[in-house]
C-alpha cells in the first residue's frame, strides 16, 4: 500500500470546529472524502438549514408523511426509541423549544411563560409516526419539529469510522466538537493508546480535569458551561427539560460517556443528563460497554467502574 503518512485538517461545519487526523498511504484523499461525507450529512440532518432533508419532515408537520433517506430514517427511529423510554431526558421532538429559545445563536431570548406552556403541547415524541415499510416520518401536529442535534454527530462519527475501515486506514482521530473518536493505535506512543483529556468545566477551555488512555473508543461530552444565555441576572443553558420547557435544573456541569460506538455516547449523555450524580453512576455501572465521568458545578469528579483502568496517573 505504500508508506504511511499522517495528515491533519480543520474545517468549520455543523456549527462547530471539526478536526480530522488520518494515518494512511494517501491521507489527503481520505480526508477530502470524509469532508464530502460530512457535507452530505450536514445537509441530511441539520435542523437549522431550511433546505435540509430533516427540514422537509418538519415543514410537513400535520400535513403528510415524508419518505426519507434510510440513514435519516434510521437515526430518527433510534432517536424516538430513546425519547419515549422511561426516565429519559432525550427528546428528539424538542425542536420547537430549541428554535424558540435559540440558545447558542445571536438571537437567543427568554420566551414568555405562555409561549413555553404552548410549546409543551408540541414536543411529544409519541406523536412522531414511523412507517418501516415506506421509510416515512410523520409529525402528527402542526408546529412540531424534530431536532437530531443530540444524536447526529455520534451517528456521523460512526459512519466515518466505517469508511476508514473500508479504506484500511491505520489510525485516525476524529473530533466533531465535543464528540471525539480515536481509531486504531496511537503510533507516536509506546503503549499505542491515545491520550484524551476531559475538560475541567469550572475553568477556561484547555484546562483538563482528567486524562484517559484509549484505543478504538468514542468520547462524548455534554455540558452546560459553553452555550448559555444571560438575561436579567439569570443564566440559561441549552439543555432543556421536556416537562417544564425550561433549561434542566442540575448540579452537574458535564457528563462524558466512553463507548465503542459514538451514537451510544450521544444517547447516554443526553438520556442521563439532569439526574443526580449517584443515579448516573449507578445506571452506567449496569450498562455493558458504556462508561462515564460526571463533573459537578463545584468541580467534584465521579466515574463508573470501567473508567478506573483508563485514567492516566
GROMACS .gro file of C-alpha atoms in nm:
model
  313
    1UNK     CA    1   0.000   0.000   0.000
    2UNK     CA    2   0.299   0.234   0.033
    3UNK     CA    3   0.446   0.437   0.316
    4UNK     CA    4   0.217   0.559   0.591
    5UNK     CA    5   0.166   0.934   0.625
    6UNK     CA    6  -0.026   1.135   0.881
    7UNK     CA    7  -0.226   1.440   0.780
    8UNK     CA    8  -0.449   1.678   0.980
    9UNK     CA    9  -0.722   1.913   0.866
   10UNK     CA   10  -0.954   2.153   1.048
   11UNK     CA   11  -1.285   2.267   0.898
   12UNK     CA   12  -1.581   2.467   1.029
   13UNK     CA   13  -1.905   2.277   0.972
   14UNK     CA   14  -2.222   2.174   1.157
   15UNK     CA   15  -2.193   2.482   1.380
   16UNK     CA   16  -1.863   2.369   1.529
   17UNK     CA   17  -1.491   2.320   1.462
   18UNK     CA   18  -1.408   1.976   1.321
   19UNK     CA   19  -1.057   1.828   1.325
   20UNK     CA   20  -0.964   1.520   1.126
   21UNK     CA   21  -0.632   1.338   1.161
   22UNK     CA   22  -0.565   1.029   0.945
   23UNK     CA   23  -0.273   0.789   0.901
   24UNK     CA   24  -0.279   0.614   0.561
   25UNK     CA   25  -0.060   0.595   0.247
   26UNK     CA   26  -0.285   0.861   0.086
   27UNK     CA   27  -0.432   1.052   0.384
   28UNK     CA   28  -0.518   1.369   0.185
   29UNK     CA   29  -0.752   1.172  -0.038
   30UNK     CA   30  -0.914   1.005   0.264
   31UNK     CA   31  -0.967   1.334   0.449
   32UNK     CA   32  -1.115   1.502   0.141
   33UNK     CA   33  -1.365   1.217   0.107
   34UNK     CA   34  -1.453   1.246   0.479
   35UNK     CA   35  -1.524   1.619   0.433
   36UNK     CA   36  -1.753   1.541   0.136
   37UNK     CA   37  -1.937   1.289   0.355
   38UNK     CA   38  -1.969   1.549   0.633
   39UNK     CA   39  -2.127   1.792   0.385
   40UNK     CA   40  -2.383   1.528   0.285
   41UNK     CA   41  -2.467   1.454   0.649
   42UNK     CA   42  -2.499   1.821   0.735
   43UNK     CA   43  -2.750   1.858   0.452
   44UNK     CA   44  -2.935   1.547   0.571
   45UNK     CA   45  -2.960   1.605   0.947
   46UNK     CA   46  -2.948   1.982   1.002
   47UNK     CA   47  -3.240   2.136   1.192
   48UNK     CA   48  -3.110   2.486   1.115
   49UNK     CA   49  -3.098   2.463   0.733
   50UNK     CA   50  -3.443   2.507   0.578
   51UNK     CA   51  -3.322   2.308   0.273
   52UNK     CA   52  -3.212   2.000   0.468
   53UNK     CA   53  -3.382   1.661   0.439
   54UNK     CA   54  -3.481   1.683   0.807
   55UNK     CA   55  -3.646   2.020   0.746
   56UNK     CA   56  -3.872   1.859   0.486
   57UNK     CA   57  -4.014   1.638   0.762
   58UNK     CA   58  -4.063   1.941   0.988
   59UNK     CA   59  -4.215   2.154   0.711
   60UNK     CA   60  -4.478   1.884   0.657
   61UNK     CA   61  -4.577   1.852   1.024
   62UNK     CA   62  -4.951   1.797   1.049
   63UNK     CA   63  -4.974   1.770   0.669
   64UNK     CA   64  -4.828   1.444   0.537
   65UNK     CA   65  -4.568   1.172   0.597
   66UNK     CA   66  -4.232   1.216   0.421
   67UNK     CA   67  -4.031   0.924   0.285
   68UNK     CA   68  -3.668   0.988   0.376
   69UNK     CA   69  -3.316   0.859   0.314
   70UNK     CA   70  -3.254   0.528   0.501
   71UNK     CA   71  -2.993   0.691   0.727
   72UNK     CA   72  -3.227   0.973   0.828
   73UNK     CA   73  -3.500   0.717   0.894
   74UNK     CA   74  -3.263   0.500   1.100
   75UNK     CA   75  -3.144   0.791   1.315
   76UNK     CA   76  -3.500   0.918   1.368
   77UNK     CA   77  -3.607   0.569   1.473
   78UNK     CA   78  -3.316   0.539   1.719
   79UNK     CA   79  -3.400   0.885   1.850
   80UNK     CA   80  -3.769   0.810   1.900
   81UNK     CA   81  -3.691   0.481   2.080
   82UNK     CA   82  -3.473   0.658   2.336
   83UNK     CA   83  -3.706   0.961   2.357
   84UNK     CA   84  -4.006   0.754   2.468
   85UNK     CA   85  -3.801   0.536   2.705
   86UNK     CA   86  -3.893   0.567   3.072
   87UNK     CA   87  -3.695   0.832   3.265
   88UNK     CA   88  -3.515   0.955   2.952
   89UNK     CA   89  -3.408   1.319   2.919
   90UNK     CA   90  -3.352   1.272   2.545
   91UNK     CA   91  -3.632   1.407   2.326
   92UNK     CA   92  -3.586   1.447   1.951
   93UNK     CA   93  -3.925   1.625   1.932
   94UNK     CA   94  -3.773   1.916   2.126
   95UNK     CA   95  -3.726   2.126   1.810
   96UNK     CA   96  -3.992   2.391   1.889
   97UNK     CA   97  -3.828   2.467   2.225
   98UNK     CA   98  -3.478   2.488   2.076
   99UNK     CA   99  -3.594   2.714   1.792
  100UNK     CA  100  -3.782   2.945   2.029
  101UNK     CA  101  -3.509   2.991   2.293
  102UNK     CA  102  -3.231   2.993   2.026
  103UNK     CA  103  -2.959   2.950   2.291
  104UNK     CA  104  -2.621   2.945   2.121
  105UNK     CA  105  -2.742   3.179   1.843
  106UNK     CA  106  -2.721   3.559   1.820
  107UNK     CA  107  -3.099   3.597   1.852
  108UNK     CA  108  -3.133   3.392   2.175
  109UNK     CA  109  -3.416   3.506   2.405
  110UNK     CA  110  -3.623   3.403   2.705
  111UNK     CA  111  -3.979   3.324   2.589
  112UNK     CA  112  -4.284   3.416   2.796
  113UNK     CA  113  -4.444   3.166   3.031
  114UNK     CA  114  -4.747   3.141   2.794
  115UNK     CA  115  -4.517   3.068   2.498
  116UNK     CA  116  -4.339   2.794   2.692
  117UNK     CA  117  -4.665   2.630   2.801
  118UNK     CA  118  -4.792   2.639   2.443
  119UNK     CA  119  -4.471   2.476   2.317
  120UNK     CA  120  -4.507   2.186   2.563
  121UNK     CA  121  -4.805   2.068   2.357
  122UNK     CA  122  -4.582   2.028   2.051
  123UNK     CA  123  -4.286   1.829   2.187
  124UNK     CA  124  -4.436   1.485   2.247
  125UNK     CA  125  -4.212   1.219   2.082
  126UNK     CA  126  -4.504   0.973   2.079
  127UNK     CA  127  -4.652   1.197   1.805
  128UNK     CA  128  -4.368   1.103   1.567
  129UNK     CA  129  -4.518   0.828   1.348
  130UNK     CA  130  -4.276   0.595   1.167
  131UNK     CA  131  -4.357   0.358   0.882
  132UNK     CA  132  -4.084   0.095   0.836
  133UNK     CA  133  -4.226  -0.028   0.506
  134UNK     CA  134  -4.234   0.318   0.347
  135UNK     CA  135  -3.937   0.456   0.546
  136UNK     CA  136  -4.154   0.758   0.617
  137UNK     CA  137  -4.177   1.000   0.908
  138UNK     CA  138  -4.493   1.191   1.001
  139UNK     CA  139  -4.527   1.456   1.271
  140UNK     CA  140  -4.896   1.445   1.361
  141UNK     CA  141  -4.934   1.808   1.476
  142UNK     CA  142  -4.862   2.136   1.301
  143UNK     CA  143  -4.574   2.320   1.465
  144UNK     CA  144  -4.390   2.004   1.565
  145UNK     CA  145  -4.020   1.977   1.472
  146UNK     CA  146  -3.759   1.706   1.511
  147UNK     CA  147  -3.413   1.814   1.626
  148UNK     CA  148  -3.141   1.548   1.591
  149UNK     CA  149  -2.867   1.772   1.730
  150UNK     CA  150  -2.826   1.550   2.036
  151UNK     CA  151  -2.755   1.242   1.821
  152UNK     CA  152  -2.634   1.334   1.473
  153UNK     CA  153  -2.264   1.387   1.546
  154UNK     CA  154  -2.237   1.044   1.707
  155UNK     CA  155  -2.410   0.875   1.415
  156UNK     CA  156  -2.190   1.064   1.166
  157UNK     CA  157  -1.871   0.976   1.356
  158UNK     CA  158  -1.963   0.606   1.339
  159UNK     CA  159  -2.021   0.629   0.964
  160UNK     CA  160  -1.682   0.798   0.919
  161UNK     CA  161  -1.518   0.514   1.113
  162UNK     CA  162  -1.696   0.263   0.884
  163UNK     CA  163  -1.541   0.446   0.589
  164UNK     CA  164  -1.192   0.448   0.746
  165UNK     CA  165  -1.216   0.072   0.800
  166UNK     CA  166  -1.325   0.022   0.438
  167UNK     CA  167  -1.013   0.201   0.307
  168UNK     CA  168  -0.789   0.025   0.561
  169UNK     CA  169  -0.674   0.341   0.738
  170UNK     CA  170  -0.415   0.260   1.004
  171UNK     CA  171  -0.533   0.511   1.261
  172UNK     CA  172  -0.732   0.830   1.296
  173UNK     CA  173  -0.856   1.088   1.541
  174UNK     CA  174  -1.194   1.249   1.467
  175UNK     CA  175  -1.308   1.550   1.669
  176UNK     CA  176  -1.657   1.674   1.583
  177UNK     CA  177  -1.664   1.933   1.860
  178UNK     CA  178  -1.743   1.765   2.193
  179UNK     CA  179  -1.753   1.431   2.017
  180UNK     CA  180  -1.420   1.255   1.975
  181UNK     CA  181  -1.329   0.913   1.833
  182UNK     CA  182  -0.983   0.756   1.846
  183UNK     CA  183  -0.946   0.481   1.585
  184UNK     CA  184  -0.661   0.232   1.571
  185UNK     CA  185  -0.326   0.268   1.752
  186UNK     CA  186  -0.169   0.597   1.861
  187UNK     CA  187   0.152   0.536   1.665
  188UNK     CA  188   0.356   0.803   1.843
  189UNK     CA  189   0.309   0.642   2.185
  190UNK     CA  190   0.490   0.335   2.316
  191UNK     CA  191   0.167   0.184   2.453
  192UNK     CA  192  -0.022   0.287   2.134
  193UNK     CA  193  -0.302   0.430   2.349
  194UNK     CA  194  -0.444   0.774   2.266
  195UNK     CA  195  -0.450   1.035   2.544
  196UNK     CA  196  -0.786   1.208   2.568
  197UNK     CA  197  -0.835   1.493   2.814
  198UNK     CA  198  -1.172   1.573   2.971
  199UNK     CA  199  -1.227   1.947   3.009
  200UNK     CA  200  -1.248   2.096   3.356
  201UNK     CA  201  -1.583   2.274   3.315
  202UNK     CA  202  -1.516   2.511   3.602
  203UNK     CA  203  -1.207   2.658   3.431
  204UNK     CA  204  -1.137   2.802   3.084
  205UNK     CA  205  -1.112   2.586   2.772
  206UNK     CA  206  -0.793   2.380   2.756
  207UNK     CA  207  -0.782   2.300   3.129
  208UNK     CA  208  -0.823   1.924   3.161
  209UNK     CA  209  -0.972   1.760   3.470
  210UNK     CA  210  -0.854   1.407   3.396
  211UNK     CA  211  -0.677   1.230   3.108
  212UNK     CA  212  -0.782   0.889   2.973
  213UNK     CA  213  -0.580   0.636   2.772
  214UNK     CA  214  -0.796   0.483   2.499
  215UNK     CA  215  -0.797   0.298   2.168
  216UNK     CA  216  -1.094   0.239   1.934
  217UNK     CA  217  -1.325   0.434   2.162
  218UNK     CA  218  -1.563   0.728   2.139
  219UNK     CA  219  -1.565   1.007   2.397
  220UNK     CA  220  -1.876   1.229   2.402
  221UNK     CA  221  -1.920   1.518   2.646
  222UNK     CA  222  -2.238   1.714   2.718
  223UNK     CA  223  -2.206   2.022   2.934
  224UNK     CA  224  -2.386   2.338   3.039
  225UNK     CA  225  -2.070   2.551   3.057
  226UNK     CA  226  -2.026   2.667   2.695
  227UNK     CA  227  -2.361   2.758   2.533
  228UNK     CA  228  -2.578   2.980   2.751
  229UNK     CA  229  -2.788   3.295   2.764
  230UNK     CA  230  -2.750   3.570   3.028
  231UNK     CA  231  -3.072   3.761   3.097
  232UNK     CA  232  -3.175   3.977   3.395
  233UNK     CA  233  -2.906   3.829   3.617
  234UNK     CA  234  -3.004   3.471   3.530
  235UNK     CA  235  -2.808   3.219   3.325
  236UNK     CA  236  -2.993   2.979   3.093
  237UNK     CA  237  -2.808   2.686   2.936
  238UNK     CA  238  -2.906   2.490   2.623
  239UNK     CA  239  -3.013   2.152   2.767
  240UNK     CA  240  -3.391   2.156   2.809
  241UNK     CA  241  -3.633   1.975   3.037
  242UNK     CA  242  -3.926   1.846   2.829
  243UNK     CA  243  -4.151   1.853   3.135
  244UNK     CA  244  -4.105   2.225   3.210
  245UNK     CA  245  -3.990   2.378   2.879
  246UNK     CA  246  -3.700   2.546   3.060
  247UNK     CA  247  -3.331   2.454   3.084
  248UNK     CA  248  -3.290   2.149   3.305
  249UNK     CA  249  -3.207   2.220   3.670
  250UNK     CA  250  -2.888   2.037   3.761
  251UNK     CA  251  -2.580   2.043   3.981
  252UNK     CA  252  -2.382   1.873   3.705
  253UNK     CA  253  -2.152   2.077   3.480
  254UNK     CA  254  -2.058   1.798   3.240
  255UNK     CA  255  -2.118   1.432   3.164
  256UNK     CA  256  -1.875   1.236   2.947
  257UNK     CA  257  -1.955   0.893   2.804
  258UNK     CA  258  -1.687   0.648   2.684
  259UNK     CA  259  -1.820   0.381   2.448
  260UNK     CA  260  -1.738   0.170   2.143
  261UNK     CA  261  -1.999   0.344   1.927
  262UNK     CA  262  -2.024   0.722   1.925
  263UNK     CA  263  -2.403   0.713   1.887
  264UNK     CA  264  -2.417   0.539   2.227
  265UNK     CA  265  -2.219   0.824   2.377
  266UNK     CA  266  -2.469   1.075   2.238
  267UNK     CA  267  -2.768   0.872   2.357
  268UNK     CA  268  -2.649   0.828   2.715
  269UNK     CA  269  -2.506   1.176   2.774
  270UNK     CA  270  -2.850   1.310   2.683
  271UNK     CA  271  -3.066   1.042   2.846
  272UNK     CA  272  -2.884   1.076   3.178
  273UNK     CA  273  -2.804   1.449   3.192
  274UNK     CA  274  -3.007   1.607   3.471
  275UNK     CA  275  -3.011   1.311   3.707
  276UNK     CA  276  -2.815   1.329   4.035
  277UNK     CA  277  -2.455   1.208   4.006
  278UNK     CA  278  -2.516   0.895   4.214
  279UNK     CA  279  -2.805   0.783   3.992
  280UNK     CA  280  -2.600   0.842   3.674
  281UNK     CA  281  -2.309   0.634   3.805
  282UNK     CA  282  -2.543   0.353   3.919
  283UNK     CA  283  -2.703   0.334   3.574
  284UNK     CA  284  -2.365   0.342   3.396
  285UNK     CA  285  -2.236   0.057   3.611
  286UNK     CA  286  -2.527  -0.154   3.483
  287UNK     CA  287  -2.474  -0.072   3.113
  288UNK     CA  288  -2.236  -0.308   2.936
  289UNK     CA  289  -1.954  -0.134   2.750
  290UNK     CA  290  -2.074   0.216   2.846
  291UNK     CA  291  -1.871   0.415   3.100
  292UNK     CA  292  -1.878   0.774   3.211
  293UNK     CA  293  -1.734   1.065   3.405
  294UNK     CA  294  -1.950   1.320   3.588
  295UNK     CA  295  -1.813   1.660   3.692
  296UNK     CA  296  -2.027   1.874   3.922
  297UNK     CA  297  -2.062   2.253   3.921
  298UNK     CA  298  -1.827   2.259   4.220
  299UNK     CA  299  -1.563   2.058   4.030
  300UNK     CA  300  -1.615   1.722   4.202
  301UNK     CA  301  -1.543   1.419   3.982
  302UNK     CA  302  -1.722   1.083   3.987
  303UNK     CA  303  -1.688   0.796   3.740
  304UNK     CA  304  -1.813   0.445   3.668
  305UNK     CA  305  -1.614   0.131   3.750
  306UNK     CA  306  -1.476   0.084   3.398
  307UNK     CA  307  -1.306   0.425   3.399
  308UNK     CA  308  -1.061   0.332   3.678
  309UNK     CA  309  -0.828   0.140   3.443
  310UNK     CA  310  -0.837   0.419   3.180
  311UNK     CA  311  -0.714   0.711   3.391
  312UNK     CA  312  -0.360   0.833   3.328
  313UNK     CA  313  -0.188   0.892   3.662
   0.00000   0.00000   0.00000
